[in-house]
Each structure stands twice: as structure tokens, then as C-alpha cells.
mmCIF file of C-alpha atoms in Angstrom:
data_model
loop_
_atom_site.group_PDB
_atom_site.id
_atom_site.type_symbol
_atom_site.label_atom_id
_atom_site.label_comp_id
_atom_site.label_asym_id
_atom_site.label_seq_id
_atom_site.Cartn_x
_atom_site.Cartn_y
_atom_site.Cartn_z
ATOM 1 C CA SER I 1 86.169 97.715 71.079
ATOM 2 C CA ASP I 2 89.861 99.434 71.629
ATOM 3 C CA VAL I 3 88.870 99.757 74.900
ATOM 4 C CA HIS I 4 90.268 97.873 77.827
ATOM 5 C CA PHE I 5 89.582 97.262 81.357
ATOM 6 C CA ILE I 6 92.233 97.051 84.069
ATOM 7 C CA TYR I 7 91.799 95.003 87.091
ATOM 8 C CA PRO I 8 94.549 93.921 89.413
ATOM 9 C CA ILE I 9 92.390 91.063 91.220
ATOM 10 C CA ASN I 10 95.558 89.407 90.548
ATOM 11 C CA GLU I 11 98.040 91.908 92.268
ATOM 12 C CA LEU I 12 95.755 92.878 94.855
ATOM 13 C CA LYS I 13 95.501 89.262 95.558
ATOM 14 C CA ALA I 14 99.117 88.830 96.216
ATOM 15 C CA GLY I 15 99.540 92.027 98.123
ATOM 16 C CA LYS I 16 96.183 90.968 100.588
ATOM 17 C CA LYS I 17 99.121 88.782 102.234
ATOM 18 C CA TYR I 18 100.889 91.769 103.411
ATOM 19 C CA TYR I 19 98.433 94.446 103.160
ATOM 20 C CA GLU I 20 94.699 95.148 104.134
ATOM 21 C CA MET I 21 93.920 96.124 100.423
ATOM 22 C CA TYR I 22 90.845 96.986 100.522
ATOM 23 C CA PHE I 23 88.207 97.748 104.212
ATOM 24 C CA PRO I 24 85.891 94.385 104.459
ATOM 25 C CA TYR I 25 82.570 96.249 104.946
ATOM 26 C CA ASP I 26 82.803 99.515 101.435
ATOM 27 C CA THR I 27 83.498 98.846 97.816
ATOM 28 C CA HIS I 28 86.783 101.345 98.321
ATOM 29 C CA TRP I 29 90.263 100.055 98.282
ATOM 30 C CA THR I 30 92.462 101.018 100.665
ATOM 31 C CA GLN I 31 95.437 103.293 100.826
ATOM 32 C CA ALA I 32 97.661 100.150 100.514
ATOM 33 C CA GLY I 33 95.070 98.385 97.462
ATOM 34 C CA GLY I 34 94.688 101.864 95.307
ATOM 35 C CA PHE I 35 98.739 101.839 95.532
ATOM 36 C CA VAL I 36 98.614 97.724 94.125
ATOM 37 C CA GLY I 37 96.242 99.255 90.995
ATOM 38 C CA MET I 38 98.496 101.636 89.935
ATOM 39 C CA MET I 39 101.580 100.461 89.755
ATOM 40 C CA SER I 40 99.202 97.969 87.968
ATOM 41 C CA LEU I 41 98.781 100.424 85.372
ATOM 42 C CA TYR I 42 101.508 102.208 85.355
ATOM 43 C CA GLU I 43 103.625 99.126 84.689
ATOM 44 C CA LYS I 44 100.966 98.087 81.586
ATOM 45 C CA ILE I 45 101.408 102.125 80.263
ATOM 46 C CA VAL I 46 105.360 102.498 80.263
ATOM 47 C CA SER I 47 105.627 98.618 79.341
ATOM 48 C CA GLY I 48 103.614 100.361 75.954
ATOM 49 C CA GLU I 49 100.939 97.601 76.569
ATOM 50 C CA GLU I 50 98.278 99.562 76.831
ATOM 51 C CA LYS I 51 97.492 103.403 75.976
ATOM 52 C CA ILE I 52 96.518 107.062 77.580
ATOM 53 C CA SER I 53 93.088 107.886 76.018
ATOM 54 C CA LEU I 54 92.244 111.246 76.974
ATOM 55 C CA VAL I 55 89.049 112.933 76.264
ATOM 56 C CA GLY I 56 88.569 116.333 76.238
ATOM 57 C CA LEU I 57 92.026 118.087 73.895
ATOM 58 C CA GLY I 58 91.176 121.480 74.295
ATOM 59 C CA TYR I 59 93.734 124.096 76.202
ATOM 60 C CA VAL I 60 94.026 121.772 79.421
ATOM 61 C CA GLY I 61 93.907 118.429 77.835
ATOM 62 C CA MET I 62 96.109 118.953 75.258
ATOM 63 C CA PRO I 63 99.384 120.336 77.580
ATOM 64 C CA ILE I 64 98.375 116.992 79.713
ATOM 65 C CA ALA I 65 98.661 114.490 76.770
ATOM 66 C CA VAL I 66 101.872 116.293 75.587
ATOM 67 C CA ALA I 67 103.682 115.630 78.662
ATOM 68 C CA PHE I 68 101.667 111.790 78.574
ATOM 69 C CA ALA I 69 103.269 111.173 75.354
ATOM 70 C CA LYS I 70 107.144 111.607 76.899
ATOM 71 C CA LYS I 71 106.103 108.928 78.011
ATOM 72 C CA ALA I 72 104.023 106.076 77.180
ATOM 73 C CA LYS I 73 101.402 105.612 74.139
ATOM 74 C CA VAL I 74 98.585 108.369 73.706
ATOM 75 C CA ILE I 75 95.692 108.287 71.882
ATOM 76 C CA GLN I 76 92.354 111.059 71.497
ATOM 77 C CA GLY I 77 89.850 109.292 73.509
ATOM 78 C CA ASN I 78 86.754 111.778 71.562
ATOM 79 C CA LYS I 79 86.444 111.177 67.867
#
């Protein structure tokens, strides 16, 4: 499959030295963990290493795809 799941475990472990990345008794990231995860995804998309896939290119999805395409590679997710 051409679908890649990005799980920034190494980035989260590195950030754990400075901030709490996830709640000890929960499955959710903290605000700092969410930021680290988002930045990892952002860097991969902006560098061209990964693409954005949008499902639903109707009157809402198409303008979003066009906006993302100005900065990153975009593919249609529902062929």
C-alpha cells in the first residue's frame, strides 16, 4: 500500500527529557506531545517525503486540497 502511518516515537522519546509527552494513565498525548507529533508530520510533508491524501473532493474538500497543494504534494484518497 502507498499509505504510510507516521508514528513519531523517537521524537516523543527525545522530547520526554524536557516535557511530559503523554498522560501516564491515559492514551492521549499532552499538548507538548501533540505539538511534537504535528511538527514531525509537518516536516515530512513540507520536505516532500510524504504526501497529503484527502478523502472527499467535493465543495469543501477541493478548496482544502488546492490550499494544501500550494505547499505540499496532495493526492486524492478515494479513487
